[in-house]
Amino acid sequence: MSQPIQLVILITTLPGRGREQIAAFERLAPIVRAEPGCLQYDLHQVSGEPDRFVLIERWSSKETLAAHDATPHMIEADAASPTFRAGPAEVIRLVAEPLA
């Protein structure tokens, strides 16, 4: 197995559609958090910006992340998100160890 994977995902919804992002996450989060290798799966709203979000994910390995990406619930969620998102999410993969 590989090292843990940490992701920061920046999400912007269409104007006034932030609640749809929250609702979609509320349905999805318990399923994802129960997946093997999921260490963290948390959505945060940007302060003062109801249509911007940051999703923080941590996975035990690149293999568990790849398995997560291929699950039917994630494929379905990815297909539905363009109905309320302003564009594709920006995925930032962090270096495993902090620099300081």
Short mmCIF file of C-alpha atoms in Angstrom, two decimals:
data_model
loop_
_atom_site.label_atom_id
_atom_site.label_comp_id
_atom_site.label_asym_id
_atom_site.label_seq_id
_atom_site.Cartn_x
_atom_site.Cartn_y
_atom_site.Cartn_z
CA MET A 1 0.00 0.00 0.00
CA SER A 2 1.07 3.58 -0.59
CA GLN A 3 1.21 6.59 1.74
CA PRO A 4 -1.95 8.37 2.85
CA ILE A 5 -3.44 10.80 0.34
CA GLN A 6 -4.70 14.26 1.33
CA LEU A 7 -6.91 16.30 -0.96
CA VAL A 8 -8.33 19.81 -0.77
CA ILE A 9 -11.15 20.29 -3.25
CA LEU A 10 -12.46 23.74 -4.11
CA ILE A 11 -16.12 23.84 -5.18
CA THR A 12 -18.20 26.75 -6.46
CA THR A 13 -21.89 26.39 -7.14
CA LEU A 14 -24.05 28.42 -9.46
CA PRO A 15 -25.33 31.59 -7.77
CA GLY A 16 -27.86 30.75 -5.08
CA ARG A 17 -27.40 26.98 -5.44
CA GLY A 18 -25.10 26.35 -2.46
CA ARG A 19 -27.86 24.60 -0.53
CA GLU A 20 -28.00 21.93 -3.25
CA GLN A 21 -24.29 21.23 -2.73
CA ILE A 22 -24.87 20.87 1.01
CA ALA A 23 -27.84 18.54 0.48
CA ALA A 24 -25.89 16.37 -1.97
CA PHE A 25 -23.01 16.14 0.49
CA GLU A 26 -25.33 15.27 3.38
CA ARG A 27 -26.66 12.29 1.38
CA LEU A 28 -23.22 11.17 0.22
CA ALA A 29 -21.02 11.70 3.30
CA PRO A 30 -22.17 8.73 5.43
CA ILE A 31 -21.67 6.36 2.51
CA VAL A 32 -18.19 7.70 1.70
CA ARG A 33 -17.09 7.79 5.35
CA ALA A 34 -17.96 4.08 5.61
CA GLU A 35 -15.71 3.17 2.67
CA PRO A 36 -12.51 1.25 3.43
CA GLY A 37 -9.58 3.64 3.69
CA CYS A 38 -11.59 6.84 4.21
CA LEU A 39 -9.88 8.81 6.99
CA GLN A 40 -11.64 12.14 6.49
CA TYR A 41 -14.42 13.49 4.29
CA ASP A 42 -15.56 16.94 5.43
CA LEU A 43 -17.26 19.80 3.59
CA HIS A 44 -16.75 23.39 4.77
CA GLN A 45 -18.51 26.49 3.49
CA VAL A 46 -16.31 29.52 2.81
CA SER A 47 -17.15 32.20 5.37
CA GLY A 48 -19.43 34.85 3.91
CA GLU A 49 -19.71 33.05 0.55
CA PRO A 50 -22.72 30.70 0.50
CA ASP A 51 -21.86 29.31 -2.92
CA ARG A 52 -18.21 28.36 -2.24
CA PHE A 53 -16.99 25.25 -0.44
CA VAL A 54 -13.85 23.38 0.50
CA LEU A 55 -13.95 19.59 0.73
CA ILE A 56 -11.15 17.99 2.72
CA GLU A 57 -10.45 14.32 2.02
CA ARG A 58 -7.88 11.96 3.48
CA TRP A 59 -7.47 8.39 2.25
CA SER A 60 -5.23 5.65 3.60
CA SER A 61 -3.66 5.03 0.19
CA LYS A 62 -3.86 5.83 -3.50
CA GLU A 63 -5.54 2.44 -3.95
CA THR A 64 -8.41 3.28 -1.57
CA LEU A 65 -8.85 6.67 -3.25
CA ALA A 66 -8.99 4.99 -6.67
CA ALA A 67 -11.57 2.51 -5.38
CA HIS A 68 -13.61 5.42 -3.97
CA ASP A 69 -13.57 7.24 -7.32
CA ALA A 70 -14.94 4.11 -9.05
CA THR A 71 -17.89 3.50 -6.69
CA PRO A 72 -21.40 3.75 -8.13
CA HIS A 73 -22.37 6.46 -5.62
CA MET A 74 -19.44 8.67 -6.68
CA ILE A 75 -20.12 8.13 -10.38
CA GLU A 76 -23.74 9.14 -9.76
CA ALA A 77 -22.73 12.17 -7.67
CA ASP A 78 -20.26 13.34 -10.31
CA ALA A 79 -22.95 13.04 -12.99
CA ALA A 80 -25.43 15.11 -10.92
CA SER A 81 -23.09 17.89 -9.76
CA PRO A 82 -23.10 19.92 -13.02
CA THR A 83 -26.77 20.73 -12.37
CA PHE A 84 -25.79 23.01 -9.46
CA ARG A 85 -22.02 23.59 -9.75
CA ALA A 86 -20.53 26.55 -11.62
CA GLY A 87 -17.83 24.33 -13.12
CA PRO A 88 -15.52 21.45 -12.32
CA ALA A 89 -14.11 21.28 -8.81
CA GLU A 90 -10.44 22.14 -8.39
CA VAL A 91 -8.63 19.19 -6.79
CA ILE A 92 -5.41 19.96 -4.92
CA ARG A 93 -3.32 17.00 -3.79
CA LEU A 94 -1.12 17.81 -0.81
CA VAL A 95 2.32 16.44 -0.03
CA ALA A 96 1.81 13.77 2.66
CA GLU A 97 4.07 15.30 5.28
CA PRO A 98 3.88 18.92 6.48
CA LEU A 99 6.91 21.02 5.60
CA ALA A 100 7.25 22.55 9.06
#
